[in-house]
CSV table of C-alpha atoms and ligand atoms in Angstrom, one decimal:
chain,number,residue,atom,x,y,z
A,1,MET,CA,-31.5,3.6,-6.4
A,2,LEU,CA,-28.0,5.1,-5.1
A,3,ILE,CA,-26.7,4.1,-8.2
A,4,ALA,CA,-29.2,5.8,-10.2
A,5,THR,CA,-28.9,9.2,-7.5
A,6,LEU,CA,-25.2,9.2,-8.6
A,7,ALA,CA,-25.1,8.3,-12.3
A,8,PRO,CA,-24.4,12.1,-12.8
A,9,PHE,CA,-21.3,12.1,-10.8
A,10,VAL,CA,-19.7,8.9,-12.6
A,11,LEU,CA,-20.9,9.0,-16.7
A,12,GLY,CA,-18.9,10.7,-19.1
A,13,LYS,CA,-16.8,13.5,-16.6
A,14,SER,CA,-14.2,15.7,-18.0
A,15,PRO,CA,-11.3,16.0,-16.6
A,16,ALA,CA,-11.4,20.1,-16.2
A,17,ALA,CA,-14.9,18.8,-14.1
A,18,ARG,CA,-12.5,16.0,-12.4
A,19,SER,CA,-10.5,18.3,-11.2
A,20,ALA,CA,-12.8,21.0,-9.9
A,21,ALA,CA,-14.5,18.6,-7.8
A,22,GLY,CA,-12.9,19.4,-4.5
A,23,HIS,CA,-15.4,22.9,-4.2
A,24,GLY,CA,-16.9,23.1,-1.8
A,25,SER,CA,-15.9,20.1,0.4
A,26,THR,CA,-13.5,20.4,3.4
A,27,PHE,CA,-10.9,19.6,0.4
A,28,PRO,CA,-8.8,22.1,-1.9
A,29,ALA,CA,-9.4,21.9,-5.2
A,30,ASP,CA,-5.3,20.8,-6.1
A,31,PHE,CA,-6.2,17.7,-3.9
A,32,VAL,CA,-5.3,14.4,-5.1
A,33,TRP,CA,-8.3,11.5,-5.3
A,34,GLY,CA,-7.3,8.4,-6.3
A,35,ALA,CA,-7.4,5.1,-6.2
A,36,ALA,CA,-4.7,1.7,-4.7
A,37,THR,CA,-3.4,-1.4,-6.2
A,38,SER,CA,-1.0,-3.7,-5.8
A,39,SER,CA,1.4,-5.8,-8.7
A,40,TYR,CA,1.0,-9.0,-7.1
A,41,GLN,CA,-2.9,-9.3,-5.6
A,42,ILE,CA,-4.2,-7.7,-9.4
A,43,GLU,CA,-2.0,-9.2,-12.7
A,44,GLY,CA,-2.0,-12.7,-12.5
A,45,ALA,CA,-0.5,-13.7,-15.6
A,46,VAL,CA,2.5,-14.2,-13.5
A,47,ASP,CA,4.0,-17.0,-16.5
A,48,VAL,CA,3.9,-14.5,-18.8
A,49,ASP,CA,6.0,-12.5,-21.4
A,50,GLY,CA,9.3,-13.9,-19.5
A,51,ARG,CA,8.4,-12.8,-16.0
A,52,GLY,CA,10.2,-14.6,-12.9
A,53,LYS,CA,9.2,-16.0,-9.9
A,54,SER,CA,8.4,-14.2,-7.2
A,55,ILE,CA,8.4,-15.1,-3.4
A,56,TRP,CA,4.4,-14.9,-3.8
A,57,ASP,CA,4.4,-17.1,-5.9
A,58,VAL,CA,6.4,-19.9,-4.4
A,59,PHE,CA,4.7,-18.8,-0.9
A,60,CYS,CA,0.5,-19.6,-2.7
A,61,HIS,CA,1.9,-22.8,-4.2
A,62,SER,CA,3.3,-24.2,-0.7
A,63,PRO,CA,0.2,-26.0,0.8
A,64,GLY,CA,-1.6,-24.8,3.5
A,65,ARG,CA,-0.5,-21.3,3.5
A,66,ILE,CA,-3.6,-19.1,1.7
A,67,LYS,CA,-6.7,-19.6,2.8
A,68,ASN,CA,-8.5,-22.0,0.7
A,69,GLY,CA,-5.3,-23.1,-1.8
A,70,ASP,CA,-6.7,-19.6,-3.6
A,71,THR,CA,-3.0,-18.0,-5.7
A,72,GLY,CA,-1.8,-14.8,-8.0
A,73,ASP,CA,-1.9,-16.8,-10.7
A,74,VAL,CA,-4.5,-15.3,-12.3
A,75,ALA,CA,-6.3,-13.0,-9.0
A,76,CYS,CA,-7.8,-9.6,-11.6
A,77,ASP,CA,-6.4,-11.0,-14.6
A,78,HIS,CA,-5.5,-6.9,-15.3
A,79,TYR,CA,-2.4,-7.7,-16.8
A,80,HIS,CA,-4.8,-9.0,-19.7
A,81,ARG,CA,-7.4,-6.2,-18.9
A,82,TRP,CA,-5.6,-4.0,-18.0
A,83,ARG,CA,-7.4,-1.6,-20.8
A,84,GLU,CA,-10.8,-2.2,-18.5
A,85,ASP,CA,-8.9,-1.1,-15.8
A,86,VAL,CA,-8.1,2.2,-16.9
A,87,ALA,CA,-11.6,3.0,-18.0
A,88,LEU,CA,-13.1,2.3,-14.8
A,89,LEU,CA,-10.3,4.8,-13.5
A,90,ALA,CA,-12.2,7.1,-15.7
A,91,ARG,CA,-15.7,6.8,-15.7
A,92,GLY,CA,-14.7,7.5,-10.9
A,93,SER,CA,-13.3,10.7,-12.3
A,94,PHE,CA,-10.0,9.5,-10.3
A,95,GLY,CA,-7.2,11.5,-10.8
A,96,ALA,CA,-4.4,9.6,-9.5
A,97,TYR,CA,-4.2,5.6,-9.7
A,98,ARG,CA,-1.6,3.9,-7.8
A,99,PHE,CA,0.1,0.8,-8.6
A,100,SER,CA,3.2,-1.3,-8.5
A,101,THR,CA,5.4,-2.5,-10.7
A,102,ALA,CA,6.5,-6.0,-10.4
A,103,TRP,CA,10.2,-6.9,-9.8
A,104,PRO,CA,10.3,-10.2,-11.1
A,105,ARG,CA,8.4,-9.0,-14.6
A,106,ILE,CA,11.3,-6.3,-15.2
A,107,LEU,CA,14.3,-8.4,-13.7
A,108,PRO,CA,13.3,-12.4,-13.9
A,109,ALA,CA,16.3,-12.9,-12.0
A,110,GLY,CA,16.0,-9.9,-10.0
A,111,SER,CA,19.4,-8.2,-11.4
A,112,GLY,CA,21.2,-8.8,-14.6
A,113,ALA,CA,19.4,-8.8,-17.5
A,114,ILE,CA,16.1,-7.2,-18.1
A,115,GLU,CA,13.1,-8.3,-19.7
A,116,HIS,CA,12.0,-5.6,-21.8
A,117,ARG,CA,8.7,-7.0,-22.5
A,118,GLY,CA,7.7,-6.6,-18.7
A,119,LEU,CA,9.1,-2.8,-19.1
A,120,ASP,CA,6.7,-2.7,-22.0
A,121,PHE,CA,3.7,-3.7,-20.7
A,122,TYR,CA,3.6,-0.8,-17.9
A,123,ASP,CA,4.6,1.3,-20.8
A,124,ARG,CA,2.0,1.0,-22.3
A,125,LEU,CA,-0.2,1.4,-18.9
A,126,VAL,CA,1.2,4.7,-18.1
A,127,ASP,CA,0.3,6.0,-21.7
A,128,ALA,CA,-3.3,4.8,-21.0
A,129,LEU,CA,-3.5,6.7,-17.7
A,130,VAL,CA,-2.2,10.0,-18.9
A,131,ALA,CA,-4.0,9.4,-22.3
A,132,GLN,CA,-7.0,9.3,-19.5
A,133,ARG,CA,-5.3,12.7,-17.4
A,134,ILE,CA,-4.9,10.3,-14.5
A,135,ALA,CA,-1.4,10.3,-12.6
A,136,PRO,CA,0.4,7.3,-12.1
A,137,TRP,CA,1.7,6.8,-9.2
A,138,LEU,CA,4.6,3.9,-8.8
A,139,CYS,CA,5.4,2.3,-6.2
A,140,LEU,CA,8.6,-0.2,-6.5
A,141,TYR,CA,8.0,-2.7,-4.4
A,142,HIS,CA,4.6,-4.5,-2.8
A,143,TRP,CA,6.0,-7.6,-1.8
A,144,ASP,CA,6.9,-9.3,-4.7
A,145,LEU,CA,10.6,-9.9,-4.5
A,146,PRO,CA,12.3,-11.7,-7.3
A,147,GLN,CA,12.3,-15.5,-5.8
A,148,ALA,CA,15.7,-15.1,-7.4
A,149,LEU,CA,16.9,-12.6,-5.1
A,150,GLN,CA,15.4,-14.3,-2.6
A,151,GLN,CA,17.5,-17.6,-3.0
A,152,GLN,CA,20.5,-15.4,-2.1
A,153,GLY,CA,19.1,-14.3,1.2
A,154,GLY,CA,16.5,-11.8,0.2
A,155,TRP,CA,15.9,-8.8,2.8
A,156,LEU,CA,18.2,-10.5,5.1
A,157,ASN,CA,21.2,-9.6,2.4
A,158,ARG,CA,22.2,-6.4,1.9
A,159,ASP,CA,23.1,-7.5,-1.7
A,160,THR,CA,19.4,-6.9,-2.5
A,161,CYS,CA,19.5,-3.2,-0.9
A,162,ARG,CA,22.4,-2.4,-4.6
A,163,HIS,CA,19.8,-4.6,-6.7
A,164,PHE,CA,16.9,-2.6,-5.7
A,165,ALA,CA,18.2,0.5,-6.7
A,166,ASP,CA,19.9,-1.2,-9.9
A,167,TYR,CA,16.0,-2.2,-10.3
A,168,ALA,CA,14.9,1.8,-9.0
A,169,GLN,CA,17.1,3.3,-12.0
A,170,ILE,CA,15.9,1.0,-14.9
A,171,VAL,CA,12.1,1.6,-13.9
A,172,ALA,CA,12.5,5.5,-14.0
A,173,ARG,CA,14.7,5.3,-17.1
A,174,ARG,CA,11.9,3.7,-19.0
A,175,LEU,CA,8.9,5.8,-16.9
A,176,GLY,CA,10.4,9.1,-15.8
A,177,ASP,CA,9.4,11.2,-18.5
A,178,ARG,CA,5.6,10.9,-17.5
A,179,VAL,CA,6.1,8.4,-14.4
A,180,LYS,CA,6.0,11.9,-11.6
A,181,HIS,CA,5.3,9.8,-8.0
A,182,TRP,CA,7.5,7.3,-7.2
A,183,ALA,CA,6.9,5.4,-3.8
A,184,THR,CA,10.6,3.2,-3.1
A,185,PHE,CA,8.1,0.6,-0.6
A,186,ASN,CA,4.4,-0.1,0.4
A,187,GLU,CA,4.3,-0.7,4.1
A,188,ALA,CA,8.7,-1.8,4.9
A,189,ASN,CA,7.0,-2.9,8.3
A,190,VAL,CA,4.3,-5.5,7.5
A,191,HIS,CA,6.7,-7.0,5.1
A,192,ALA,CA,9.0,-7.2,7.9
A,193,LEU,CA,6.6,-8.9,10.4
A,194,PHE,CA,4.3,-10.7,8.7
A,195,GLY,CA,6.9,-12.4,5.9
A,196,HIS,CA,9.5,-12.1,8.4
A,197,GLY,CA,8.9,-12.4,11.8
A,198,ILE,CA,5.9,-14.4,11.7
A,199,GLY,CA,6.3,-15.9,8.7
A,200,THR,CA,2.1,-15.7,7.9
A,201,HIS,CA,3.1,-13.5,4.0
A,202,ALA,CA,6.2,-14.9,1.9
A,203,PRO,CA,8.1,-15.6,2.2
A,204,GLY,CA,7.1,-17.0,5.5
A,205,LEU,CA,10.4,-16.7,8.0
A,206,THR,CA,10.2,-16.6,11.6
A,207,GLY,CA,12.1,-15.1,14.0
A,208,ARG,CA,13.2,-11.6,15.6
A,209,SER,CA,16.9,-11.1,13.8
A,210,ASN,CA,15.2,-12.0,10.4
A,211,MET,CA,12.4,-9.6,11.4
A,212,LEU,CA,15.0,-5.8,11.8
A,213,ALA,CA,17.3,-7.6,9.6
A,214,ALA,CA,14.5,-7.2,6.0
A,215,MET,CA,13.2,-3.6,8.4
A,216,HIS,CA,17.0,-2.7,8.3
A,217,HIS,CA,17.7,-4.2,4.4
A,218,GLN,CA,14.7,-2.4,3.6
A,219,ASN,CA,14.9,1.1,4.7
A,220,LEU,CA,18.9,0.8,3.1
A,221,ALA,CA,17.3,0.0,0.2
A,222,HIS,CA,15.4,2.6,0.3
A,223,GLY,CA,17.5,5.3,0.6
A,224,LEU,CA,20.3,3.8,-2.5
A,225,ALA,CA,17.0,3.8,-4.7
A,226,VAL,CA,16.3,7.6,-3.0
A,227,ALA,CA,19.5,8.9,-4.5
A,228,ALA,CA,19.2,6.9,-7.4
A,229,LEU,CA,16.4,7.7,-9.3
A,230,ARG,CA,17.2,11.7,-7.6
A,231,ALA,CA,20.7,10.8,-10.0
A,232,GLU,CA,18.4,9.0,-13.4
A,233,ARG,CA,16.3,12.8,-13.2
A,234,SER,CA,15.5,15.8,-10.8
A,235,ASP,CA,12.1,16.1,-11.6
A,236,LEU,CA,10.9,13.0,-9.9
A,237,ARG,CA,8.9,13.4,-6.2
A,238,LEU,CA,9.8,10.8,-4.3
A,239,GLY,CA,8.0,9.0,-0.9
A,240,THR,CA,7.5,5.8,0.9
A,241,ILE,CA,4.8,3.8,1.7
A,242,ILE,CA,4.2,3.3,5.1
A,243,ASN,CA,1.0,1.4,7.4
A,244,LEU,CA,1.0,3.1,10.3
A,245,GLN,CA,-1.1,2.6,13.3
A,246,PRO,CA,-1.6,4.2,17.5
A,247,ALA,CA,-0.8,1.7,19.2
A,248,ARG,CA,-3.1,1.9,22.3
A,249,PRO,CA,-2.7,-0.3,25.2
A,250,SER,CA,-5.6,-2.8,25.4
A,251,SER,CA,-5.4,-2.6,29.7
A,252,GLN,CA,-5.0,0.1,32.6
A,253,SER,CA,-2.5,-2.6,33.5
A,254,ASP,CA,1.8,-1.2,33.2
A,255,GLU,CA,2.8,-4.5,31.5
A,256,ASP,CA,0.1,-3.8,28.7
A,257,ARG,CA,1.2,0.1,28.9
A,258,ARG,CA,4.7,-0.8,28.2
A,259,ALA,CA,4.1,-3.1,25.8
A,260,ALA,CA,2.3,-0.9,24.0
A,261,GLU,CA,5.2,1.7,23.7
A,262,ARG,CA,7.7,-1.1,22.6
A,263,PHE,CA,5.3,-2.1,19.9
A,264,ASP,CA,5.1,1.5,18.4
A,265,ALA,CA,8.3,1.7,18.4
A,266,VAL,CA,8.9,-1.7,16.1
A,267,TRP,CA,5.8,-0.7,14.7
A,268,ASN,CA,5.6,2.8,13.3
A,269,GLY,CA,8.6,4.2,14.1
A,270,ALA,CA,11.9,1.5,13.3
A,271,CYS,CA,10.6,1.6,8.9
A,272,LEU,CA,10.8,5.8,9.5
A,273,ASP,CA,13.0,7.2,12.0
A,274,PRO,CA,16.0,6.2,10.4
A,275,LEU,CA,14.1,7.8,6.9
A,276,THR,CA,13.6,11.5,8.4
A,277,LYS,CA,15.3,11.2,11.3
A,278,GLY,CA,18.1,9.3,11.3
A,279,GLY,CA,18.3,6.4,13.6
A,280,TYR,CA,16.1,4.5,14.8
A,281,PRO,CA,13.7,4.6,18.0
A,282,ALA,CA,15.7,4.7,21.3
A,283,ALA,CA,13.3,1.6,22.8
A,284,ILE,CA,14.9,-0.7,19.8
A,285,ALA,CA,17.8,1.3,18.8
A,286,ALA,CA,20.5,-1.5,20.4
A,287,GLU,CA,19.2,-4.4,18.1
A,288,PHE,CA,19.8,-2.8,15.0
A,289,ALA,CA,23.0,-2.1,16.5
A,290,SER,CA,24.6,-4.6,14.6
A,291,LEU,CA,23.2,-4.8,11.3
A,292,ILE,CA,24.3,-0.8,10.7
A,293,ALA,CA,27.1,-0.2,8.8
A,294,ASP,CA,29.3,2.8,8.2
A,295,GLY,CA,27.0,4.8,6.3
A,296,ASP,CA,24.0,3.4,6.1
A,297,LEU,CA,22.7,5.7,8.5
A,298,ALA,CA,23.4,8.3,6.5
A,299,ALA,CA,22.5,6.2,3.4
A,300,MET,CA,18.9,6.1,4.5
A,301,ARG,CA,18.2,8.9,5.3
A,302,GLN,CA,17.3,11.3,2.2
A,303,PRO,CA,14.8,14.3,2.1
A,304,ILE,CA,11.4,12.7,0.7
A,305,ASP,CA,9.5,14.8,-1.4
A,306,TYR,CA,6.2,13.4,0.7
A,307,LEU,CA,5.3,9.9,2.2
A,308,GLY,CA,2.4,8.1,1.9
A,309,LEU,CA,0.5,7.2,4.8
A,310,ASN,CA,-1.8,3.8,4.7
A,311,TYR,CA,-4.4,3.3,7.4
A,312,TYR,CA,-7.3,1.2,8.7
A,313,SER,CA,-7.6,0.9,12.4
A,314,PRO,CA,-5.4,1.5,15.6
A,315,MET,CA,-4.1,-1.4,17.8
A,316,TYR,CA,-4.9,-2.2,20.8
A,317,ILE,CA,-1.5,-4.0,22.4
A,318,ALA,CA,-1.1,-6.1,24.7
A,319,GLN,CA,1.8,-7.8,27.1
A,320,ALA,CA,2.2,-11.4,25.3
A,321,PRO,CA,5.5,-12.5,26.6
A,322,GLN,CA,5.2,-16.1,23.8
A,323,SER,CA,5.3,-12.9,20.9
A,324,LEU,CA,8.4,-11.7,18.9
A,325,PHE,CA,8.7,-8.0,21.3
A,326,GLY,CA,6.8,-9.7,24.4
A,327,ALA,CA,3.6,-7.5,22.5
A,328,TRP,CA,0.7,-8.3,20.5
A,329,PHE,CA,-2.9,-7.2,19.9
A,330,GLY,CA,-5.1,-7.4,22.5
A,331,ALA,CA,-8.4,-6.8,23.8
A,332,VAL,CA,-10.5,-3.7,22.2
A,333,PRO,CA,-12.5,-2.4,23.9
A,334,ALA,CA,-15.9,-3.2,23.8
A,335,GLY,CA,-19.0,-2.0,21.6
A,336,THR,CA,-15.7,-0.8,19.3
A,337,PRO,CA,-17.3,-1.8,15.5
A,338,PHE,CA,-15.3,-3.8,13.4
A,339,THR,CA,-14.7,-4.5,9.8
A,340,ALA,CA,-14.5,-8.0,7.6
A,341,MET,CA,-11.1,-8.5,8.7
A,342,GLY,CA,-11.7,-8.0,12.9
A,343,TRP,CA,-10.0,-4.5,12.6
A,344,PRO,CA,-11.6,-1.9,14.0
A,345,ILE,CA,-13.3,0.8,13.4
A,346,ASP,CA,-12.1,4.1,14.5
A,347,ALA,CA,-12.0,7.1,12.2
A,348,ALA,CA,-10.6,9.1,14.9
A,349,GLY,CA,-7.4,7.5,14.8
A,350,LEU,CA,-6.8,8.1,12.0
A,351,THR,CA,-6.8,12.1,13.1
A,352,GLU,CA,-4.7,11.2,15.7
A,353,GLU,CA,-2.1,9.3,13.5
A,354,LEU,CA,-1.9,12.4,11.3
A,355,ILE,CA,-1.5,15.2,13.8
A,356,ARG,CA,1.3,12.6,15.5
A,357,LEU,CA,2.7,12.2,11.6
A,358,ARG,CA,3.4,15.8,11.6
A,359,GLU,CA,4.4,16.3,15.9
A,360,ARG,CA,7.2,13.2,14.7
A,361,HIS,CA,8.4,14.0,11.1
A,362,GLY,CA,7.8,17.7,11.0
A,363,ASP,CA,6.0,19.3,7.5
A,364,LEU,CA,6.4,16.8,5.3
A,365,ASP,CA,3.9,17.1,2.3
A,366,ILE,CA,1.5,13.4,3.6
A,367,TYR,CA,-1.0,11.2,0.8
A,368,ILE,CA,-3.5,8.2,2.2
A,369,THR,CA,-2.1,6.0,0.0
A,370,GLU,CA,-4.4,3.6,1.8
A,371,ASN,CA,-7.5,3.8,3.2
A,372,GLY,CA,-10.5,1.5,3.1
A,373,ALA,CA,-12.4,-1.5,3.9
A,374,CYS,CA,-13.2,-4.8,3.3
A,375,PHE,CA,-16.7,-6.1,4.0
A,376,ASP,CA,-18.5,-9.1,3.3
A,377,ASP,CA,-19.9,-7.6,-0.1
A,378,LEU,CA,-23.8,-9.5,-1.1
A,379,ALA,CA,-24.4,-9.3,-5.0
A,380,ALA,CA,-27.9,-8.2,-5.6
A,381,ALA,CA,-29.6,-10.7,-8.2
A,382,ASP,CA,-29.0,-7.6,-10.7
A,383,GLY,CA,-25.5,-7.9,-10.4
A,384,SER,CA,-25.4,-4.5,-7.8
A,385,VAL,CA,-23.4,-4.1,-4.8
A,386,ARG,CA,-24.6,-1.8,-2.5
A,387,ASP,CA,-21.9,-1.8,-0.1
A,388,GLU,CA,-23.4,0.9,2.5
A,389,GLU,CA,-21.2,-0.1,5.5
A,390,ARG,CA,-18.4,0.7,3.0
A,391,ILE,CA,-19.7,3.9,2.3
A,392,ALA,CA,-20.0,4.6,6.0
A,393,TYR,CA,-16.2,3.9,7.2
A,394,LEU,CA,-15.4,6.0,4.3
A,395,ARG,CA,-17.0,8.6,4.7
A,396,SER,CA,-15.8,8.6,8.2
A,397,HIS,CA,-12.4,8.6,7.0
A,398,LEU,CA,-12.5,11.4,5.2
A,399,VAL,CA,-14.4,13.5,7.7
A,400,ALA,CA,-11.5,12.7,10.4
A,401,ALA,CA,-8.6,13.4,7.6
A,402,GLY,CA,-10.8,16.6,7.0
A,403,ARG,CA,-10.2,18.0,9.9
A,404,THR,CA,-6.5,17.7,10.4
A,405,LEU,CA,-6.2,20.2,7.7
A,406,HIS,CA,-7.5,22.5,9.6
A,407,ALA,CA,-4.5,22.1,12.6
A,408,GLY,CA,-2.0,22.5,9.6
A,409,VAL,CA,-0.9,18.8,8.3
A,410,ARG,CA,-0.1,19.0,4.6
A,411,LEU,CA,-2.4,16.8,3.9
A,412,ARG,CA,-2.7,16.1,-0.2
A,413,GLY,CA,-4.7,13.4,-1.1
A,414,TYR,CA,-6.3,10.2,-1.0
A,415,PHE,CA,-5.8,6.9,-1.9
A,416,VAL,CA,-9.0,4.1,-1.9
A,417,TRP,CA,-7.8,1.1,-0.7
A,418,SER,CA,-8.5,-0.3,-2.9
A,419,LEU,CA,-9.8,-0.3,-6.9
A,420,LEU,CA,-10.6,-3.6,-7.5
A,421,ASP,CA,-12.1,-6.7,-5.2
A,422,ASN,CA,-8.3,-8.7,-5.5
A,423,PHE,CA,-5.8,-11.4,-4.1
A,424,GLU,CA,-5.8,-10.3,-0.9
A,425,TRP,CA,-2.6,-12.2,1.3
A,426,ALA,CA,-2.7,-14.9,3.3
A,427,GLU,CA,-6.9,-14.5,3.4
A,428,GLY,CA,-7.0,-14.9,-0.3
A,429,TYR,CA,-9.6,-14.3,-2.3
A,430,SER,CA,-11.9,-14.3,0.7
A,431,ARG,CA,-11.7,-10.6,1.6
A,432,ARG,CA,-13.0,-8.2,-0.7
A,433,PHE,CA,-11.3,-4.7,-0.4
A,434,GLY,CA,-12.4,-3.1,-4.3
A,435,VAL,CA,-15.0,-0.2,-4.9
A,436,VAL,CA,-15.2,-2.3,-7.4
A,437,ARG,CA,-16.5,-5.8,-7.6
A,438,VAL,CA,-14.7,-8.9,-9.0
A,439,ASP,CA,-16.5,-11.9,-10.4
A,440,PHE,CA,-13.9,-14.0,-9.8
A,441,ASP,CA,-14.9,-16.6,-12.1
A,442,THR,CA,-15.9,-14.6,-14.9
A,443,GLN,CA,-13.6,-11.1,-14.5
A,444,ARG,CA,-16.5,-9.7,-14.6
A,445,ARG,CA,-15.7,-6.2,-12.8
A,446,THR,CA,-19.4,-4.2,-11.0
A,447,PRO,CA,-19.1,-1.0,-9.9
A,448,LYS,CA,-20.4,-0.7,-5.8
A,449,SER,CA,-22.4,2.3,-4.4
A,450,SER,CA,-18.7,3.2,-2.9
A,451,PHE,CA,-17.5,3.6,-6.1
A,452,ALA,CA,-19.8,6.5,-7.1
A,453,TYR,CA,-20.0,7.6,-3.6
A,454,LEU,CA,-15.7,8.5,-4.2
A,455,ALA,CA,-16.5,9.8,-7.6
A,456,GLY,CA,-19.2,12.7,-5.8
A,457,PRO,CA,-20.4,13.6,-2.9
A,458,ALA,CA,-17.4,12.0,-1.0
A,459,ARG,CA,-15.3,15.1,-2.6
A,460,SER,CA,-18.5,17.8,-1.4
A,461,GLY,CA,-17.9,16.6,2.1
A,462,LEU,CA,-21.0,14.5,1.3
B,501,IFM,O1,-4.4,-5.9,0.5
B,501,IFM,C1,-3.7,-4.9,1.2
B,501,IFM,C2,-2.3,-4.6,1.1
B,501,IFM,O2,-1.8,-5.1,-0.4
B,501,IFM,C3,-1.1,-2.7,1.7
B,501,IFM,N1,-2.3,-2.6,2.4
B,501,IFM,C4,-3.7,-3.1,3.5
B,501,IFM,C5,-4.3,-3.9,2.5
B,501,IFM,C6,-5.3,-4.9,3.4
B,501,IFM,O3,-5.1,-5.6,3.4
């Protein structure tokens, strides 16, 4: 039994043993091994302790938006079960935990009155992590905008940027003594495209101009928040998290090649180039012109300490005249394996992306802040989950990531997505990414084989 043979790796490991786990592997001893989650996907307790509504509460309760009518109302009930989840992190020997704070828990109306019970929750969580010597990595925005701000235009309204910076400062004032790693946004590009371009995510807006406005205002909000965080404390490591994927043409045709280049500029460039280079990619810069006010470009380009890369797969892009940028996901080469999300499995794409990041954006410290896979896990009669496909996926991607160290990429850590099976946005609970199984009827947590794999063999390069 895999679980039985790996048990020594996961049970009762001391913090010292944890930090030494990198010896003898591809990765250095100080490499950060972490697990990631996000507020709306796990917390539940949406009406508890004064939390305001988020755009995802409203979206989920609009009929037909989410598969099976699922909502994040309960999710993994992490708001009540956080002690158990911290214990799982310790049992898995994770040295870091990436989570997000829910803006509407802290500022129910998005700005103005602070809900201290919301801050208290994260304060307790952070204390428990620190007590276990698990470094808290906090992300300020994982898509759950306060609905009150959406009613004022959300990311289409420049004022939201200022409110975001205020929120960042409030959270840092309370937690900055113990939380040293901060990310402003999770995947601003995904939030802009799916939430504001094609409307399959909250807030369900559509159209090219909405999407571009959401991108620009998130970029600006990032810059203002970085400045606010630096003003609050000088000892924080600040960055942002973005989903990057090589954009490959779906065929050899010139049309598909041009479509892939265009999509690359939108997806991989529009939410990153302004932060590191001070401007939008040439291929789409003109489209942003009317959104840029005096001082915006300078405000967005704040020095950052690290970049968080979320990588799952490459994209195969085809010309698609009816789509937002005349480009959309097309045919994938025959024989390519897929995850249960229908995403192509291609670990070489991670090597490519890491190398390209260095070429395009310079010598930044990089952390893989999400990588993982969704498969239709089956629990055995005894409740165990032997998710060998996920282990194979993780292993191949760790090998692919490790290769870039020799090329001089400053890759400093790896966070698996996700610690827990959770609410997978428009797919509801039908898709499982966790290394810990969650039975959503009972809330029982069961570590899968991949949990044991990550706690031991992964770190020694097996
Ligand atoms: O679940 C999401 C997460 O919220 C953002 N990155 C991709 C994951 C898998 O779809």
